[in-house]
Amino acid sequence: MANSPSGDSMTDRIVRVLDTFTSERTVQTAAQIGRRAGLPSSSAHRIVDDLVRAGLLERDEDRRLRLGLRLWELALRGSAALRLRQAALPHMESVQSVVREHTQLAVLEQEEALFLERLSHPEAGANITRIAGRLPLHASSSGLVLLAHAPRALRDRVLAEPLRPLTTETVTDAAVLRRRLAAIRAQGFVVTPGSIEQVSTGVAVPIREGGEVIAALSVVLPRQTSPEPALAALRAAASGIEAALREDRR
């Protein structure tokens, strides 16, 4: 792709445009996209028009823009995330039948936990996680499992950065967190009361394929709930998902 006068490629600019959309910010004007992407107005409008023609963005009757179905379609074609989600869903439903709160599936993506799926009971307690949403590795139960099993260079990089507290109980001391990650690798699970929201407890276990941790399966429970039944259900589900992934490879 050709570079702009500022040195960034067209691919960079397209990614910046798409990155302006979040789970909370689903509709924008072209001008808002340009400001948030750091693009000149003429460039932003030209890129937006091209993306609308390609179906990657959609424009409503008020000329506001949202991510297009074509983008969703392309993302799912042959996606490893789709394969993992399909293997996991029946087992997540089994966990959800036990906990009747929130059951979640997350993967490591650019130093964050990216959530591929979430099942929630209508009367479940608090949970800030959303499908296609992200949480920091050091604070969420899923993130801690993923970080514990990530390459050492990534762990060192995350632990060297400022660790933002989400509550007063979020562990932000790098030395303490390093010991906690070692314990997660040894125990095969994590329980994090109050780390994301003080009223909730996260419980997570790893999912492996070919000996490597590829995802984390977690639940979010009310703070007063014992994690033991959920942990047993998560471990059984993780084993089932791993078996399904092996079968899918045959």
Tab-separated table of C-alpha atoms in Angstrom:
chain	number	residue	atom	x	y	z
A	1	MET	CA	0.000	0.000	0.000
A	2	ALA	CA	1.284	3.486	-0.799
A	3	ASN	CA	2.425	5.686	2.012
A	4	SER	CA	0.870	9.033	2.830
A	5	PRO	CA	2.964	12.236	3.154
A	6	SER	CA	3.140	11.525	6.896
A	7	GLY	CA	4.711	8.116	6.210
A	8	ASP	CA	1.845	5.867	7.293
A	9	SER	CA	0.540	3.306	4.821
A	10	MET	CA	-3.018	2.993	3.559
A	11	THR	CA	-3.322	-0.199	5.591
A	12	ASP	CA	-2.314	1.721	8.737
A	13	ARG	CA	-4.941	4.363	8.022
A	14	ILE	CA	-7.686	1.813	7.361
A	15	VAL	CA	-6.876	0.021	10.618
A	16	ARG	CA	-6.964	3.321	12.500
A	17	VAL	CA	-10.392	4.076	11.009
A	18	LEU	CA	-11.782	0.675	12.018
A	19	ASP	CA	-10.170	0.953	15.464
A	20	THR	CA	-12.256	4.040	16.240
A	21	PHE	CA	-15.247	1.734	16.715
A	22	THR	CA	-15.630	0.141	20.136
A	23	SER	CA	-18.290	-1.887	21.916
A	24	GLU	CA	-19.603	1.398	23.389
A	25	ARG	CA	-19.039	3.535	20.281
A	26	THR	CA	-20.828	1.658	17.505
A	27	VAL	CA	-22.062	4.595	15.389
A	28	GLN	CA	-20.037	7.634	14.281
A	29	THR	CA	-19.913	10.358	11.681
A	30	ALA	CA	-17.086	10.539	9.156
A	31	ALA	CA	-15.809	13.684	10.875
A	32	GLN	CA	-15.677	11.926	14.254
A	33	ILE	CA	-13.857	8.982	12.700
A	34	GLY	CA	-11.306	11.323	11.147
A	35	ARG	CA	-10.602	13.105	14.440
A	36	ARG	CA	-10.302	9.878	16.396
A	37	ALA	CA	-8.106	8.258	13.738
A	38	GLY	CA	-5.881	11.348	13.508
A	39	LEU	CA	-6.566	11.792	9.795
A	40	PRO	CA	-7.145	14.899	7.682
A	41	SER	CA	-10.811	15.374	6.892
A	42	SER	CA	-10.376	14.720	3.172
A	43	SER	CA	-8.451	11.480	3.797
A	44	ALA	CA	-10.983	10.279	6.361
A	45	HIS	CA	-13.933	10.876	4.049
A	46	ARG	CA	-12.169	9.183	1.130
A	47	ILE	CA	-11.260	6.095	3.184
A	48	VAL	CA	-14.744	5.914	4.708
A	49	ASP	CA	-16.353	6.093	1.246
A	50	ASP	CA	-14.062	3.299	-0.002
A	51	LEU	CA	-14.900	1.124	3.019
A	52	VAL	CA	-18.623	1.714	2.534
A	53	ARG	CA	-18.359	0.643	-1.110
A	54	ALA	CA	-16.506	-2.514	-0.003
A	55	GLY	CA	-19.155	-3.289	2.624
A	56	LEU	CA	-16.710	-2.993	5.527
A	57	LEU	CA	-18.626	0.025	6.823
A	58	GLU	CA	-22.340	0.756	6.502
A	59	ARG	CA	-23.976	4.206	6.311
A	60	ASP	CA	-27.474	4.800	7.693
A	61	GLU	CA	-30.102	7.273	6.530
A	62	ASP	CA	-28.530	9.965	8.730
A	63	ARG	CA	-25.129	9.291	7.093
A	64	ARG	CA	-23.756	7.877	10.335
A	65	LEU	CA	-21.425	4.916	10.033
A	66	ARG	CA	-21.150	1.529	11.659
A	67	LEU	CA	-19.092	-1.610	11.032
A	68	GLY	CA	-20.458	-3.572	8.092
A	69	LEU	CA	-21.670	-7.137	7.941
A	70	ARG	CA	-19.075	-7.812	5.238
A	71	LEU	CA	-16.348	-7.252	7.828
A	72	TRP	CA	-17.994	-9.775	10.161
A	73	GLU	CA	-18.350	-12.257	7.300
A	74	LEU	CA	-14.690	-12.020	6.307
A	75	ALA	CA	-13.515	-12.292	9.910
A	76	LEU	CA	-15.325	-15.597	10.359
A	77	ARG	CA	-14.061	-17.322	7.225
A	78	GLY	CA	-11.649	-20.016	8.344
A	79	SER	CA	-11.176	-18.208	11.628
A	80	ALA	CA	-9.390	-20.034	14.435
A	81	ALA	CA	-11.598	-18.048	16.796
A	82	LEU	CA	-14.745	-19.439	15.169
A	83	ARG	CA	-13.404	-22.997	15.421
A	84	LEU	CA	-12.600	-22.493	19.108
A	85	ARG	CA	-15.966	-20.903	19.817
A	86	GLN	CA	-17.850	-23.741	18.125
A	87	ALA	CA	-15.921	-26.332	20.128
A	88	ALA	CA	-16.450	-24.411	23.355
A	89	LEU	CA	-20.122	-23.430	23.223
A	90	PRO	CA	-21.717	-26.780	24.265
A	91	HIS	CA	-19.325	-27.025	27.203
A	92	MET	CA	-19.868	-23.397	28.166
A	93	GLU	CA	-23.581	-24.156	28.302
A	94	SER	CA	-22.837	-27.013	30.721
A	95	VAL	CA	-20.885	-24.640	32.961
A	96	GLN	CA	-23.644	-22.062	32.743
A	97	SER	CA	-26.218	-24.640	33.847
A	98	VAL	CA	-24.196	-25.028	37.054
A	99	VAL	CA	-23.267	-21.424	37.841
A	100	ARG	CA	-26.291	-19.604	36.339
A	101	GLU	CA	-24.248	-16.390	36.257
A	102	HIS	CA	-21.700	-15.563	33.507
A	103	THR	CA	-19.502	-17.980	31.535
A	104	GLN	CA	-16.847	-16.546	29.207
A	105	LEU	CA	-14.254	-17.564	26.616
A	106	ALA	CA	-11.182	-15.384	26.023
A	107	VAL	CA	-7.975	-15.446	24.004
A	108	LEU	CA	-4.747	-13.451	24.150
A	109	GLU	CA	-4.760	-10.580	21.637
A	110	GLN	CA	-2.197	-7.770	21.633
A	111	GLU	CA	-1.489	-7.898	25.368
A	112	GLU	CA	-5.166	-7.987	26.350
A	113	ALA	CA	-7.814	-10.619	26.973
A	114	LEU	CA	-10.215	-10.591	24.022
A	115	PHE	CA	-13.590	-12.204	24.745
A	116	LEU	CA	-15.012	-14.395	21.988
A	117	GLU	CA	-18.186	-15.504	23.765
A	118	ARG	CA	-20.212	-14.873	26.899
A	119	LEU	CA	-23.282	-16.672	28.238
A	120	SER	CA	-25.244	-14.875	30.931
A	121	HIS	CA	-28.289	-15.732	33.017
A	122	PRO	CA	-31.015	-13.031	32.943
A	123	GLU	CA	-30.726	-12.591	36.717
A	124	ALA	CA	-26.926	-12.788	36.892
A	125	GLY	CA	-24.885	-10.292	38.869
A	126	ALA	CA	-22.494	-7.595	37.694
A	127	ASN	CA	-20.150	-8.183	34.758
A	128	ILE	CA	-18.430	-5.606	32.543
A	129	THR	CA	-17.279	-8.146	29.919
A	130	ARG	CA	-18.755	-8.002	26.425
A	131	ILE	CA	-18.343	-10.213	23.381
A	132	ALA	CA	-15.497	-8.731	21.305
A	133	GLY	CA	-14.596	-6.658	24.354
A	134	ARG	CA	-11.223	-6.576	26.049
A	135	LEU	CA	-9.912	-6.584	29.604
A	136	PRO	CA	-6.373	-6.078	30.914
A	137	LEU	CA	-4.339	-9.222	31.454
A	138	HIS	CA	-3.217	-8.321	34.969
A	139	ALA	CA	-6.700	-7.731	36.371
A	140	SER	CA	-9.164	-10.220	34.853
A	141	SER	CA	-9.210	-13.908	35.781
A	142	SER	CA	-9.073	-14.895	32.104
A	143	GLY	CA	-6.264	-12.427	31.519
A	144	LEU	CA	-4.222	-13.800	34.403
A	145	VAL	CA	-4.492	-17.350	33.031
A	146	LEU	CA	-3.463	-16.147	29.575
A	147	LEU	CA	-0.615	-14.046	30.952
A	148	ALA	CA	0.641	-16.889	33.145
A	149	HIS	CA	1.039	-19.104	30.081
A	150	ALA	CA	2.190	-16.426	27.642
A	151	PRO	CA	5.772	-16.309	26.328
A	152	ARG	CA	8.202	-14.968	28.914
A	153	ALA	CA	9.021	-11.916	26.784
A	154	LEU	CA	5.351	-10.899	26.746
A	155	ARG	CA	5.029	-11.445	30.516
A	156	ASP	CA	8.113	-9.334	31.143
A	157	ARG	CA	6.810	-6.595	28.868
A	158	VAL	CA	3.397	-6.469	30.577
A	159	LEU	CA	4.906	-6.517	34.061
A	160	ALA	CA	7.314	-3.716	33.160
A	161	GLU	CA	4.435	-1.410	32.240
A	162	PRO	CA	2.318	0.558	34.738
A	163	LEU	CA	-0.425	-1.796	35.972
A	164	ARG	CA	-3.641	0.172	36.303
A	165	PRO	CA	-5.903	-0.742	39.233
A	166	LEU	CA	-9.547	-1.344	38.376
A	167	THR	CA	-10.477	-1.702	42.071
A	168	THR	CA	-8.581	-1.447	45.341
A	169	GLU	CA	-8.051	-5.229	45.130
A	170	THR	CA	-6.427	-5.342	41.691
A	171	VAL	CA	-2.853	-6.576	42.058
A	172	THR	CA	-0.556	-3.914	40.588
A	173	ASP	CA	2.769	-4.853	42.202
A	174	ALA	CA	4.861	-6.565	39.521
A	175	ALA	CA	6.735	-8.801	41.981
A	176	VAL	CA	3.513	-9.963	43.645
A	177	LEU	CA	1.909	-10.523	40.258
A	178	ARG	CA	4.878	-12.548	39.028
A	179	ARG	CA	4.492	-14.907	42.009
A	180	ARG	CA	0.783	-15.147	41.345
A	181	LEU	CA	1.387	-16.120	37.730
A	182	ALA	CA	3.749	-18.867	38.837
A	183	ALA	CA	1.041	-20.165	41.200
A	184	ILE	CA	-1.495	-20.182	38.347
A	185	ARG	CA	0.827	-22.289	36.217
A	186	ALA	CA	1.344	-24.718	39.102
A	187	GLN	CA	-2.332	-24.950	40.172
A	188	GLY	CA	-4.022	-24.757	36.784
A	189	PHE	CA	-6.593	-22.136	37.785
A	190	VAL	CA	-7.078	-18.713	39.340
A	191	VAL	CA	-9.692	-17.177	41.644
A	192	THR	CA	-9.767	-13.372	41.711
A	193	PRO	CA	-12.200	-11.831	44.183
A	194	GLY	CA	-12.781	-8.121	43.647
A	195	SER	CA	-10.123	-7.600	40.991
A	196	ILE	CA	-12.397	-6.245	38.246
A	197	GLU	CA	-15.473	-5.350	40.306
A	198	GLN	CA	-15.488	-5.558	44.083
A	199	VAL	CA	-18.876	-7.286	44.159
A	200	SER	CA	-17.700	-10.141	41.918
A	201	THR	CA	-15.237	-13.029	41.833
A	202	GLY	CA	-13.636	-14.311	38.639
A	203	VAL	CA	-12.627	-17.965	38.284
A	204	ALA	CA	-10.671	-19.151	35.226
A	205	VAL	CA	-8.888	-22.201	33.831
A	206	PRO	CA	-6.726	-22.677	30.720
A	207	ILE	CA	-7.716	-24.432	27.504
A	208	ARG	CA	-4.886	-26.217	25.707
A	209	GLU	CA	-4.309	-27.486	22.215
A	210	GLY	CA	-1.145	-29.314	21.252
A	211	GLY	CA	0.270	-28.652	24.700
A	212	GLU	CA	-0.106	-24.878	24.357
A	213	VAL	CA	-2.613	-22.686	26.201
A	214	ILE	CA	-4.783	-21.117	23.504
A	215	ALA	CA	-7.651	-19.685	25.558
A	216	ALA	CA	-9.111	-19.180	29.004
A	217	LEU	CA	-12.538	-20.305	30.191
A	218	SER	CA	-13.945	-18.305	33.084
A	219	VAL	CA	-16.998	-17.504	35.154
A	220	VAL	CA	-17.992	-14.373	37.040
A	221	LEU	CA	-19.752	-15.036	40.336
A	222	PRO	CA	-21.235	-12.895	43.095
A	223	ARG	CA	-18.553	-12.233	45.700
A	224	GLN	CA	-20.231	-14.322	48.383
A	225	THR	CA	-20.532	-17.440	46.188
A	226	SER	CA	-18.154	-20.349	46.785
A	227	PRO	CA	-15.941	-20.846	43.703
A	228	GLU	CA	-15.577	-24.627	44.152
A	229	PRO	CA	-18.622	-25.830	42.156
A	230	ALA	CA	-17.768	-23.419	39.345
A	231	LEU	CA	-14.137	-24.537	39.324
A	232	ALA	CA	-15.136	-28.183	39.007
A	233	ALA	CA	-17.484	-27.321	36.126
A	234	LEU	CA	-14.803	-25.242	34.403
A	235	ARG	CA	-12.226	-28.012	34.610
A	236	ALA	CA	-14.653	-30.543	33.145
A	237	ALA	CA	-15.602	-28.133	30.383
A	238	ALA	CA	-11.970	-27.350	29.532
A	239	SER	CA	-11.284	-31.067	29.153
A	240	GLY	CA	-14.328	-31.390	26.900
A	241	ILE	CA	-13.271	-28.450	24.740
A	242	GLU	CA	-9.760	-29.837	24.370
A	243	ALA	CA	-11.202	-33.212	23.318
A	244	ALA	CA	-13.469	-31.490	20.777
A	245	LEU	CA	-10.519	-29.593	19.320
A	246	ARG	CA	-8.510	-32.818	18.990
A	247	GLU	CA	-11.418	-34.511	17.243
A	248	ASP	CA	-11.781	-31.569	14.891
A	249	ARG	CA	-8.146	-31.967	13.819
A	250	ARG	CA	-8.649	-35.564	12.685
